[in-house]
XYZ file of C-alpha atoms in Angstrom:
737
model
C -45.185 -17.470 -6.035
C -42.660 -17.110 -8.716
C -40.484 -20.103 -9.139
C -37.275 -18.194 -8.914
C -38.510 -16.276 -5.758
C -39.669 -19.455 -4.324
C -36.148 -20.983 -4.622
C -34.685 -17.810 -3.160
C -36.979 -17.856 -0.133
C -36.180 -21.583 0.598
C -32.351 -20.829 0.376
C -32.672 -17.924 2.577
C -34.959 -19.706 5.198
C -32.139 -22.243 5.583
C -29.833 -19.694 7.413
C -32.406 -17.103 8.351
C -35.633 -19.141 9.592
C -37.463 -15.874 10.457
C -37.094 -14.194 7.147
C -40.039 -11.992 6.157
C -41.202 -13.737 2.955
C -43.765 -10.741 2.071
C -41.049 -8.420 2.364
C -38.936 -10.176 -0.043
C -41.815 -10.728 -2.433
C -42.832 -7.045 -2.556
C -39.339 -5.926 -3.149
C -38.900 -8.673 -5.835
C -42.307 -7.641 -7.621
C -41.222 -4.006 -7.687
C -37.797 -4.692 -9.010
C -38.938 -7.045 -11.693
C -41.662 -4.551 -12.947
C -39.106 -1.744 -13.222
C -36.562 -3.930 -14.934
C -39.098 -5.139 -17.696
C -40.295 -1.589 -18.186
C -36.886 -0.241 -18.602
C -35.712 -3.087 -20.892
C -38.474 -2.243 -23.322
C -37.466 1.297 -23.492
C -33.605 0.891 -23.829
C -33.499 -2.179 -26.217
C -30.316 -4.140 -27.060
C -26.696 -2.810 -26.547
C -27.515 -1.263 -23.133
C -25.794 -2.621 -19.920
C -28.982 -3.214 -18.124
C -28.577 -4.809 -14.675
C -31.428 -7.256 -13.538
C -31.500 -6.927 -9.704
C -32.335 -10.495 -9.213
C -29.044 -11.384 -10.874
C -27.374 -9.055 -8.238
C -29.191 -10.882 -5.436
C -28.007 -14.413 -6.917
C -24.549 -13.098 -6.841
C -24.629 -12.345 -3.148
C -26.226 -15.592 -2.080
C -22.961 -17.357 -1.600
C -22.405 -14.960 1.324
C -25.572 -15.553 2.999
C -26.678 -11.865 3.075
C -29.147 -10.657 5.604
C -32.636 -9.646 4.833
C -32.097 -5.902 4.565
C -29.158 -6.529 2.088
C -31.312 -8.796 -0.179
C -34.115 -6.205 -0.298
C -31.750 -3.408 -0.937
C -30.248 -5.371 -3.861
C -33.720 -5.794 -5.445
C -33.907 -1.972 -5.589
C -30.625 -1.551 -6.968
C -31.530 -0.330 -10.469
C -34.843 1.173 -9.524
C -33.337 3.774 -7.250
C -33.659 6.744 -9.554
C -36.790 5.983 -11.501
C -39.358 4.197 -9.157
C -42.069 6.516 -7.723
C -41.846 6.220 -3.968
C -41.432 8.806 -1.219
C -38.994 8.690 1.896
C -42.109 8.493 4.062
C -43.603 5.459 2.166
C -40.141 3.732 2.637
C -40.027 4.487 6.337
C -43.529 3.185 6.709
C -42.725 -0.181 4.975
C -38.942 -0.475 5.667
C -36.913 0.341 8.834
C -34.397 3.026 9.151
C -31.498 0.683 8.696
C -32.747 -0.167 5.247
C -33.251 3.308 4.441
C -29.545 3.979 5.068
C -28.600 1.113 2.621
C -30.772 2.894 -0.011
C -29.056 6.004 0.542
C -25.714 4.555 0.139
C -26.859 2.878 -3.166
C -28.278 6.129 -4.241
C -24.864 7.893 -3.879
C -22.919 5.212 -5.714
C -25.570 5.065 -8.558
C -24.875 8.677 -9.262
C -21.203 8.007 -9.935
C -19.950 8.850 -13.582
C -17.446 6.789 -15.214
C -13.746 7.972 -14.502
C -12.144 9.620 -17.403
C -8.759 11.150 -17.569
C -10.333 14.166 -15.469
C -9.153 13.891 -11.875
C -12.367 15.628 -10.762
C -14.420 12.390 -11.752
C -12.000 10.277 -9.883
C -12.208 12.598 -6.717
C -16.067 12.382 -7.042
C -16.144 8.562 -7.103
C -13.645 8.307 -4.238
C -15.364 10.798 -1.919
C -18.717 8.805 -2.513
C -16.953 5.629 -1.702
C -15.605 7.025 1.479
C -19.141 8.281 2.463
C -20.799 4.903 1.854
C -18.144 2.767 3.613
C -18.139 5.128 6.555
C -22.063 4.726 6.695
C -22.607 0.909 5.891
C -20.101 -1.395 4.230
C -22.855 -3.719 2.970
C -23.632 -1.086 0.299
C -20.259 -1.651 -1.274
C -20.603 -5.369 -1.366
C -23.880 -4.923 -3.170
C -22.236 -2.560 -5.544
C -19.464 -4.995 -6.236
C -22.047 -7.772 -6.925
C -23.476 -5.527 -9.509
C -20.146 -5.146 -11.180
C -19.708 -8.716 -11.402
C -23.077 -8.961 -13.188
C -22.263 -6.085 -15.494
C -18.783 -7.521 -16.387
C -20.439 -10.804 -17.374
C -22.853 -8.872 -19.685
C -20.209 -7.040 -21.379
C -20.543 -8.763 -24.764
C -23.439 -6.543 -25.789
C -21.810 -3.283 -24.945
C -19.954 -1.349 -27.724
C -16.146 -1.312 -27.351
C -15.496 2.537 -26.753
C -17.853 2.306 -23.735
C -16.662 -1.162 -22.651
C -12.896 -0.191 -22.243
C -13.634 2.854 -20.109
C -15.973 0.858 -17.938
C -13.447 -2.201 -17.522
C -10.510 0.133 -16.539
C -12.728 1.799 -13.854
C -13.367 -1.765 -12.422
C -9.791 -2.941 -12.623
C -8.315 0.400 -11.181
C -10.901 1.150 -8.405
C -13.160 -1.936 -7.583
C -10.873 -4.818 -7.781
C -8.373 -3.234 -5.318
C -11.382 -2.462 -3.056
C -12.672 -6.161 -3.190
C -9.061 -7.312 -2.101
C -9.029 -4.967 0.748
C -12.477 -6.026 1.986
C -11.506 -9.669 1.749
C -14.067 -10.311 -0.720
C -11.917 -12.624 -2.903
C -14.546 -14.294 -4.941
C -15.456 -11.016 -6.480
C -11.716 -9.966 -6.874
C -10.951 -13.140 -8.733
C -13.969 -12.872 -10.946
C -13.563 -9.221 -11.863
C -9.766 -9.187 -12.349
C -9.985 -12.119 -14.854
C -12.901 -10.694 -16.680
C -10.960 -7.204 -16.861
C -7.877 -8.869 -17.936
C -9.924 -10.742 -20.841
C -11.446 -7.544 -22.272
C -8.375 -5.225 -21.710
C -5.713 -7.563 -22.983
C -7.582 -10.266 -25.126
C -4.257 -11.533 -26.688
C -2.399 -12.017 -23.382
C -5.543 -13.461 -21.827
C -5.949 -16.009 -24.608
C -2.182 -17.150 -24.474
C -2.281 -17.638 -20.791
C -5.782 -19.088 -20.847
C -4.653 -21.821 -23.522
C -1.681 -22.765 -21.340
C -3.979 -23.090 -18.405
C -6.406 -25.256 -20.393
C -3.540 -27.571 -21.288
C -2.364 -27.740 -17.798
C -5.734 -27.879 -16.200
C -6.566 -31.548 -16.712
C -3.034 -32.652 -15.285
C -3.285 -30.202 -12.460
C -6.838 -30.915 -11.505
C -5.965 -34.662 -11.347
C -3.020 -33.797 -9.132
C -5.229 -31.613 -6.951
C -7.815 -34.487 -6.436
C -5.023 -37.173 -5.699
C -3.413 -34.895 -3.255
C -6.679 -34.013 -1.566
C -7.627 -37.762 -1.472
C -4.168 -38.629 0.028
C -4.597 -35.978 2.671
C -8.095 -36.746 3.656
C -7.474 -40.537 4.063
C -4.311 -39.834 6.051
C -6.219 -37.577 8.510
C -9.003 -39.897 8.782
C -6.838 -42.798 9.517
C -5.401 -40.671 12.453
C -8.804 -40.220 13.936
C -9.974 -36.769 12.522
C -13.608 -36.681 11.481
C -15.389 -34.144 9.205
C -12.155 -33.061 7.354
C -12.640 -31.418 4.111
C -9.744 -31.238 1.567
C -9.894 -29.148 -1.492
C -7.981 -27.070 -4.023
C -8.333 -25.019 -7.145
C -6.138 -23.465 -9.763
C -5.241 -19.837 -9.709
C -7.037 -17.462 -12.093
C -5.655 -16.480 -15.474
C -4.875 -12.887 -14.301
C -3.001 -14.134 -11.135
C -1.066 -16.741 -13.282
C -0.079 -13.817 -15.761
C 1.283 -11.514 -12.970
C 3.239 -14.231 -11.565
C 4.773 -14.969 -14.888
C 5.565 -11.212 -15.512
C 7.059 -10.936 -11.906
C 9.376 -13.845 -12.261
C 10.377 -13.160 -15.909
C 9.014 -16.573 -17.102
C 6.882 -17.301 -20.253
C 5.409 -20.864 -19.507
C 2.681 -21.298 -16.758
C 4.190 -24.994 -16.495
C 7.372 -23.296 -14.794
C 5.352 -22.086 -12.085
C 5.053 -24.425 -9.090
C 2.632 -22.474 -7.116
C -0.428 -22.709 -9.531
C -2.646 -23.910 -6.721
C -3.009 -24.449 -2.974
C -4.681 -27.244 -1.171
C -7.044 -26.378 1.720
C -7.557 -28.497 4.759
C -10.724 -27.468 6.517
C -11.643 -28.769 9.999
C -14.874 -28.267 11.995
C -14.826 -25.205 14.022
C -14.637 -26.058 17.879
C -15.155 -23.700 20.885
C -13.610 -23.517 24.252
C -16.877 -22.607 26.073
C -20.152 -20.978 25.815
C -18.361 -17.519 25.350
C -17.626 -18.513 21.671
C -13.943 -18.485 22.069
C -12.611 -20.726 19.296
C -10.445 -23.735 20.004
C -7.515 -23.978 17.581
C -5.596 -26.830 19.185
C -6.735 -29.438 16.474
C -5.386 -27.250 13.613
C -1.849 -27.229 15.151
C -2.182 -30.940 15.760
C -2.978 -31.546 12.039
C -0.052 -29.209 11.114
C 2.324 -31.376 13.190
C 1.038 -34.552 11.604
C 1.568 -33.114 8.269
C 5.133 -32.089 8.980
C 5.860 -35.587 10.418
C 4.635 -37.403 7.354
C 6.035 -35.035 4.589
C 8.980 -32.892 4.543
C 8.219 -29.198 5.230
C 9.786 -26.122 3.544
C 10.712 -23.842 6.577
C 10.671 -20.679 4.811
C 7.139 -21.221 3.377
C 5.562 -21.492 6.899
C 3.142 -18.739 8.025
C 1.039 -18.604 11.229
C -1.941 -16.219 10.443
C -3.692 -17.695 13.528
C -1.371 -16.529 15.988
C -0.943 -13.234 14.245
C -4.075 -12.674 12.005
C -4.106 -10.146 9.177
C -5.605 -6.812 9.821
C -8.714 -7.819 7.651
C -9.371 -10.762 10.071
C -7.865 -13.538 7.934
C -6.822 -16.678 9.856
C -5.127 -19.768 8.663
C -1.964 -21.735 8.823
C 0.169 -21.752 5.786
C 3.025 -24.253 5.044
C 4.405 -26.207 2.084
C 5.558 -29.750 1.996
C 7.519 -31.914 -0.583
C 6.553 -35.457 -1.662
C 2.767 -35.434 -1.410
C 2.422 -37.191 -4.823
C 4.686 -39.871 -6.538
C 4.510 -38.209 -9.724
C 4.983 -34.635 -8.450
C 7.651 -34.738 -5.916
C 9.945 -32.223 -7.642
C 8.212 -29.244 -6.265
C 6.540 -28.127 -2.814
C 2.787 -28.143 -2.421
C 1.168 -25.215 -0.548
C -1.266 -26.453 2.244
C -3.543 -24.101 4.162
C -5.166 -25.340 7.296
C -8.062 -23.687 8.854
C -11.512 -24.149 10.681
C -14.907 -23.942 8.905
C -15.507 -20.374 10.390
C -12.025 -19.268 9.377
C -12.600 -20.567 5.756
C -15.905 -18.565 5.539
C -14.223 -15.411 6.707
C -11.208 -16.043 4.299
C -13.519 -16.545 1.338
C -16.070 -13.731 2.053
C -14.146 -11.106 3.945
C -16.477 -8.296 5.431
C -19.318 -10.006 3.628
C -19.012 -12.882 6.351
C -20.334 -10.283 8.861
C -23.946 -9.861 7.624
C -25.323 -10.524 11.116
C -24.075 -7.189 12.235
C -27.464 -5.549 11.772
C -26.036 -1.803 11.323
C -23.598 -2.973 8.621
C -20.668 -1.470 10.628
C -18.013 -3.961 10.253
C -15.106 -3.466 12.664
C -12.356 -3.253 10.101
C -9.267 -1.324 10.697
C -9.030 -0.526 6.954
C -12.621 0.757 6.805
C -12.277 2.860 9.995
C -9.101 4.358 8.547
C -10.924 5.411 5.427
C -13.550 7.150 7.553
C -10.830 9.000 9.365
C -9.569 9.944 5.696
C -13.036 11.298 4.811
C -13.283 13.494 7.874
C -9.632 14.763 7.779
C -9.365 15.676 3.915
C -10.320 19.250 3.161
C -9.962 19.206 -0.874
C -10.286 17.172 -3.775
C -6.667 16.843 -4.515
C -5.995 15.661 -0.967
C -8.843 13.027 -1.180
C -7.323 11.786 -4.546
C -3.843 11.570 -3.132
C -5.073 10.071 0.074
C -7.230 7.308 -1.469
C -4.419 6.417 -3.826
C -1.891 6.109 -0.949
C -4.149 4.530 1.668
C -6.032 2.060 -0.714
C -4.359 1.488 -3.987
C -0.732 0.814 -2.777
C 1.008 -2.394 -1.422
C 0.828 -3.139 2.089
C 3.159 -3.813 5.161
C 2.113 -5.527 8.378
C 3.755 -4.425 11.691
C 3.170 -5.415 15.257
C 2.499 -3.258 18.418
C 4.485 -4.248 21.516
C 1.314 -6.267 22.598
C 1.472 -8.245 19.350
C -1.477 -6.774 17.565
C -1.037 -6.602 13.864
C -1.413 -3.219 11.969
C -1.595 -2.766 8.361
C 0.015 0.336 6.727
C 0.812 1.433 3.241
C 4.266 0.397 2.027
C 7.106 2.970 2.829
C 5.252 4.033 6.040
C 7.345 5.692 8.924
C 7.048 5.419 12.755
C 5.074 8.665 12.695
C 2.522 7.283 10.186
C 2.164 4.296 12.665
C 1.646 6.738 15.502
C -1.143 8.648 13.671
C -2.639 5.310 12.675
C -2.930 4.228 16.456
C -4.418 7.453 17.354
C -4.260 11.381 16.621
C -3.120 12.170 19.923
C -0.437 9.602 19.821
C 0.806 11.025 16.737
C 0.601 14.631 18.098
C 2.463 13.642 21.290
C 5.150 11.426 19.783
C 8.667 12.061 21.117
C 10.618 8.794 20.364
C 10.067 5.658 18.155
C 11.495 2.254 18.724
C 11.360 -0.392 16.118
C 12.403 -3.945 17.318
C 13.414 -2.317 20.717
C 15.924 0.124 18.937
C 15.563 3.811 18.817
C 15.026 4.932 15.261
C 14.497 8.358 13.656
C 11.096 9.374 12.764
C 11.772 9.017 8.860
C 12.779 5.358 9.352
C 11.041 3.045 6.838
C 9.040 0.364 8.340
C 9.126 -3.264 6.955
C 6.688 -6.116 7.409
C 7.366 -7.810 10.737
C 8.732 -4.893 12.500
C 7.417 -4.354 16.157
C 6.835 -0.665 16.574
C 6.754 1.123 19.906
C 5.798 4.964 20.315
C 6.785 7.028 23.321
C 4.768 10.126 24.000
C 4.823 13.326 26.370
C 1.732 15.376 27.204
C 3.489 18.692 26.469
C 4.702 17.495 22.993
C 3.138 18.996 19.777
C 3.736 18.341 15.961
C 6.494 19.912 14.075
C 6.193 21.406 10.698
C 8.969 19.061 9.257
C 6.799 16.208 10.080
C 4.625 16.875 7.097
C 7.613 16.145 4.907
C 8.414 12.829 6.829
C 5.113 10.933 6.999
C 4.040 8.876 3.804
C 0.385 8.539 4.569
C -2.134 11.432 3.491
C -4.163 10.581 6.647
C -1.139 11.502 8.862
C -0.236 14.425 6.851
C -3.818 15.866 6.970
C -3.936 15.403 10.754
C -0.670 17.345 11.096
C -1.864 20.144 8.827
C -5.130 20.285 10.625
C -3.325 20.742 13.904
C -1.418 23.649 12.530
C -4.539 25.065 10.755
C -6.256 25.134 14.332
C -3.795 27.393 15.955
C -4.246 31.135 16.317
C -3.050 33.543 13.339
C -0.241 35.235 15.260
C 1.220 31.813 16.332
C 1.174 30.752 12.572
C 2.953 33.996 11.712
C 5.666 33.475 14.365
C 6.050 29.806 13.287
C 6.387 30.812 9.634
C 8.959 33.512 10.452
C 10.954 31.011 12.513
C 10.779 28.398 9.690
C 11.905 30.876 6.907
C 14.749 32.284 9.125
C 15.929 28.746 9.685
C 16.300 28.241 5.957
C 17.951 31.677 5.391
C 20.395 30.949 8.054
C 20.881 27.513 6.489
C 22.120 29.118 3.387
C 24.098 32.044 4.827
C 21.551 34.698 3.918
C 20.408 37.679 5.981
C 17.435 36.962 8.259
C 14.056 38.679 7.839
C 13.978 42.324 8.882
C 10.698 43.683 10.461
C 9.086 44.681 7.281
C 10.135 41.389 5.668
C 11.695 43.204 2.588
C 13.153 40.179 1.104
C 9.449 38.992 0.329
C 8.636 42.293 -1.305
C 9.239 40.751 -4.794
C 7.987 37.156 -4.697
C 7.273 34.752 -7.468
C 6.923 37.683 -10.055
C 4.616 39.605 -7.838
C 4.822 42.657 -5.586
C 3.769 41.810 -2.109
C 2.493 44.361 0.318
C 3.147 44.137 4.043
C -0.271 42.111 4.563
C 0.720 39.782 1.734
C 4.093 39.191 3.265
C 2.548 38.322 6.675
C -0.067 36.009 4.930
C 2.845 34.165 3.354
C 4.324 33.522 6.769
C 1.050 32.494 8.103
C 0.863 29.916 5.423
C 4.320 28.579 6.352
C 3.349 28.467 9.816
C 0.016 26.421 9.026
C 2.158 23.983 6.973
C 0.334 24.538 3.665
C 3.533 26.128 2.235
C 7.150 25.014 2.576
C 9.672 27.341 3.786
C 12.206 25.636 1.528
C 10.045 26.142 -1.521
C 9.614 29.835 -0.596
C 13.397 30.208 -0.455
C 13.801 28.589 -4.026
C 11.352 31.218 -5.346
C 13.260 34.095 -3.781
C 16.879 32.936 -4.662
C 18.128 31.331 -7.842
C 20.127 28.235 -7.861
C 23.184 30.133 -8.352
C 22.413 32.469 -5.447
C 21.774 29.700 -3.104
C 24.939 27.732 -4.273
C 26.861 30.914 -4.272
C 30.474 30.540 -2.859
C 30.409 26.832 -3.719
C 32.999 26.095 -6.315
C 32.589 23.622 -9.252
C 35.146 20.943 -8.596
C 34.312 18.985 -11.859
C 37.758 20.111 -13.516
C 39.743 18.411 -10.706
C 37.967 15.116 -11.475
C 39.089 15.090 -15.095
C 42.240 13.053 -14.697
C 40.504 10.426 -12.577
C 37.605 10.448 -15.233
C 40.172 9.648 -17.994
C 41.255 6.540 -15.925
C 37.805 5.444 -15.205
C 35.953 6.173 -18.404
C 36.251 3.970 -21.641
C 34.788 5.638 -24.786
C 32.806 8.214 -22.650
C 31.169 5.355 -20.557
C 32.110 4.460 -16.860
C 33.481 0.986 -16.860
C 31.409 -0.879 -14.293
C 33.748 -4.078 -14.330
C 36.637 -2.062 -12.984
C 34.912 0.262 -10.628
C 32.797 -1.832 -8.273
C 33.533 -3.329 -4.886
C 32.057 -6.690 -4.146
C 31.415 -7.533 -0.496
C 33.815 -4.904 0.546
C 36.729 -6.366 -1.459
C 38.086 -4.763 -4.666
C 39.659 -6.753 -7.398
C 37.132 -9.536 -7.713
C 36.383 -10.635 -11.185
C 33.074 -9.212 -12.251
C 31.020 -9.105 -15.519
C 27.910 -6.994 -16.511
C 24.626 -9.079 -16.761
C 23.259 -8.826 -20.385
C 19.788 -9.088 -19.300
C 19.471 -5.774 -17.497
C 22.749 -3.895 -18.457
C 23.446 -2.239 -15.278
C 25.462 1.049 -15.068
C 27.606 2.642 -12.432
C 24.829 4.875 -11.112
C 22.149 1.942 -10.779
C 21.482 -0.004 -7.573
C 23.404 -3.209 -7.936
C 23.499 -6.665 -6.694
C 26.081 -9.619 -7.531
C 25.237 -13.215 -8.227
C 28.111 -15.565 -7.878
C 28.603 -18.154 -10.756
C 29.904 -21.650 -10.451
C 33.185 -20.359 -11.817
C 33.554 -17.793 -9.154
C 32.835 -14.621 -11.361
C 30.304 -12.312 -10.029
C 27.611 -11.210 -12.434
C 26.457 -7.777 -11.590
C 22.640 -7.060 -12.124
C 20.383 -4.181 -11.452
C 18.620 -4.680 -8.145
C 15.082 -4.817 -9.805
C 16.171 -7.116 -12.546
C 13.413 -9.786 -13.132
C 16.129 -12.539 -13.811
C 17.141 -12.362 -9.951
C 13.797 -14.090 -8.966
C 14.788 -17.180 -10.658
C 18.438 -17.419 -8.957
C 19.410 -18.791 -5.585
C 19.364 -16.188 -2.816
C 22.302 -18.022 -1.293
C 24.599 -16.862 -4.111
C 23.693 -13.124 -3.930
C 26.661 -10.676 -2.812
C 26.500 -6.951 -2.192
C 28.055 -4.700 -4.811
C 28.785 -1.094 -4.576
C 30.308 1.336 -7.120
C 33.387 3.060 -6.150
C 32.804 6.779 -5.010
C 35.110 8.320 -7.649
C 33.365 6.269 -10.403
C 30.079 7.668 -9.259
C 31.318 11.129 -9.249
C 32.629 10.523 -12.813
C 29.274 9.409 -14.036
C 27.501 12.133 -12.353
C 28.814 15.320 -13.783
C 30.355 18.292 -12.115
C 30.396 18.652 -8.303
C 30.112 21.608 -6.065
C 32.314 21.993 -3.056
C 30.314 23.443 -0.243
C 31.436 24.688 3.186
C 29.114 23.510 5.994
C 29.085 24.723 9.576
C 27.735 22.473 12.229
C 26.919 23.545 15.869
C 26.191 20.588 18.294
C 26.507 19.365 21.807
C 29.870 17.568 22.421
C 29.551 13.710 22.689
C 31.157 10.553 21.813
C 30.113 9.443 18.395
C 29.141 12.858 17.147
C 31.552 12.793 14.012
C 30.517 9.161 13.192
C 26.913 10.074 13.199
C 27.574 13.173 11.012
C 29.652 11.111 8.600
C 26.949 8.546 8.347
C 24.214 10.992 7.398
C 26.293 12.572 4.698
C 27.296 9.070 3.377
C 23.581 8.132 3.221
C 23.108 10.714 0.477
C 26.009 9.440 -1.490
C 28.069 12.541 -0.726
C 31.921 12.625 -0.237
C 33.613 14.698 2.530
C 36.514 16.610 1.119
C 37.798 17.957 4.551
C 36.585 18.526 8.002
C 37.954 20.348 11.189
C 36.432 19.910 14.732
C 36.802 22.933 16.890
C 35.746 23.743 20.495
C 33.353 26.478 20.908
C 33.788 29.074 23.678
C 31.314 26.944 25.663
C 33.327 23.781 26.270
C 30.041 21.721 26.113
C 29.539 22.758 22.376
C 31.395 21.688 19.331
C 31.733 23.462 16.006
C 32.541 21.321 12.945
C 33.685 22.851 9.723
C 33.304 20.772 6.660
C 33.590 21.025 2.908
C 31.504 18.385 1.074
C 31.243 17.580 -2.767
C 27.410 17.875 -3.873
C 26.069 17.440 -7.449
C 23.223 19.894 -7.037
C 21.111 21.958 -4.709
C 18.616 19.048 -4.179
C 21.446 16.735 -2.778
C 22.765 19.639 -0.656
C 19.346 20.103 0.850
C 19.021 16.470 1.650
C 22.479 16.649 3.417
C 21.352 19.701 5.383
C 18.195 17.805 6.305
C 19.912 14.840 7.537
C 22.469 16.724 9.630
C 19.750 18.480 11.318
C 18.351 15.222 12.460
C 21.556 14.088 14.214
C 21.201 13.944 17.899
C 22.565 16.871 19.602
C 22.935 19.102 16.472
C 21.535 22.607 17.100
C 22.367 24.474 13.949
C 23.465 23.592 10.399
C 24.279 26.268 7.850
C 26.205 26.987 4.645
C 29.248 29.250 4.979
C 30.398 31.532 2.341
């Protein structure tokens, strides 16, 4: 037997005693023959993957037999002469599914600037993940092998390939929890795409490496000795420096230049033997919390750095206790050291992610993220939706929210309660009537944050609303809503579309549709016949067209804002008192913490203006320095000294150009707090109320509110109308002439 193959079989036999050696040997021989034949044909300068190197990359994860055999066939899929019948005789159906998945991904082209290429890749990723996630782990291993062999590839091909890996496969490795591949791939991508930056940070890490590694060794020894003295056996303590790319992103995020200024360049891991409560396999974690208590009693903990991912695991299954303590080493007492405490089984899952589940024979790992991608694939009907959906649901930052039972759910950042409802189940989304966040009722467009507890209330007779399409942020939820409307009958769509368009016409004080829909006769530069007009209403009813967009194509900006007078001239006197040399003076026109007259100065690092989102920092002399809210310098300042800063409304008006004074009529149920809620919705859009007059309607249970508000453009006016329509008890909001 070949020496390399013999070593492989011995390694596999340790964790799979019943491994079929003949099967591995046959697959190995086929793959080596194909590789050697192909190498003779292509010569030097071609990025040829040797299958046994892919297998070697997988071995840290203890792959199952089918995965190893499939990896051997990785580069022979398109050229080796075999039939499906032959494979079914020699290999079982589970293995054939793995091969099918690899065939799909092998046919993917490199992504160029053409979105069709990206759509093709993302569709294929969805298909293989839905079938068997092991395919993707094999493919990631092949990318690692290819990245390590890039030196022989011409630069023009190299850059496109590397950008593909960084943009697509690094995020997927992260989501799957395969952090070994994530770290290797992002460092190699950084090296090839930005060699100068990589070299600069790499040199700093080389200089720091010896010192930091000595500190890690000393710290690990101190912790291990301490825990063994306390009677804990089998404790492993280790640590490692962060990768070059990770250090670079931290420096960028914090606005620093030197890696030595970072105090979280590494983490120390305390790994204890896995214990089980009983034969059912439930893990006992009491010894992990006991270790945590001992650590905190011996060294000073940093309360803000404690996280319990055992009580509340991450959605990808990650479990660990995270803390930080000060004073672990005599020479390094000036900064806290991060310590992660976990069992052996938790550590294996933390390092390998879905790859720690090879023993699931069918490869169907129960991951919420993978299941959500399967939903995405089944819901999306067109290429653009796939592209948008994958970019929203894979490649964006995440938040972690809780169900009332304490289960953790992972969602894209900026998700709403409606997104959460559709994430739980399609029917929960369709029947949603109310949302509570942290036990308080919130509107459907409320933005969720990490740590929120979300409760959804439903009714059997509830159905989706068209406006939900513009509320939800995830493409999966949006697709489910659109598909519901698309499943309704045509005449229902026409009725819904007519109602939606009439609501918009009424909102702007325009005549409602007549029976022949004459207002749609000349639309977007075309003449529409009766059937075309009905089809347009049908599209609105299905949710594939927005009534608001239709209105804007029928009427000009001036027609929609007709009757609204420009009030810019009335602000000129105020502007002259506010502006200096044509620029609104920020120092004299901000309110700090609700108080005017506080001494302020403009930060030179970001140079904020009156229209930016602002935050203040109190200096030792009591002067408030005003920064942009996204200024990088803020990450280096003490949070305790931050104060809220707002621009005065008249200053914002002066900076924003002419305003339009618009007359709005609101019809609503009479109730206590109605005016306050109306005012809050208007203020949320940064709009000033010029005047208002509440009047009783003929029905004493109804109120009519006439308002004049100052808006800067049609877009802002529409946001005001949308906000007012969501106020509890409001039946109608419209613009008056």
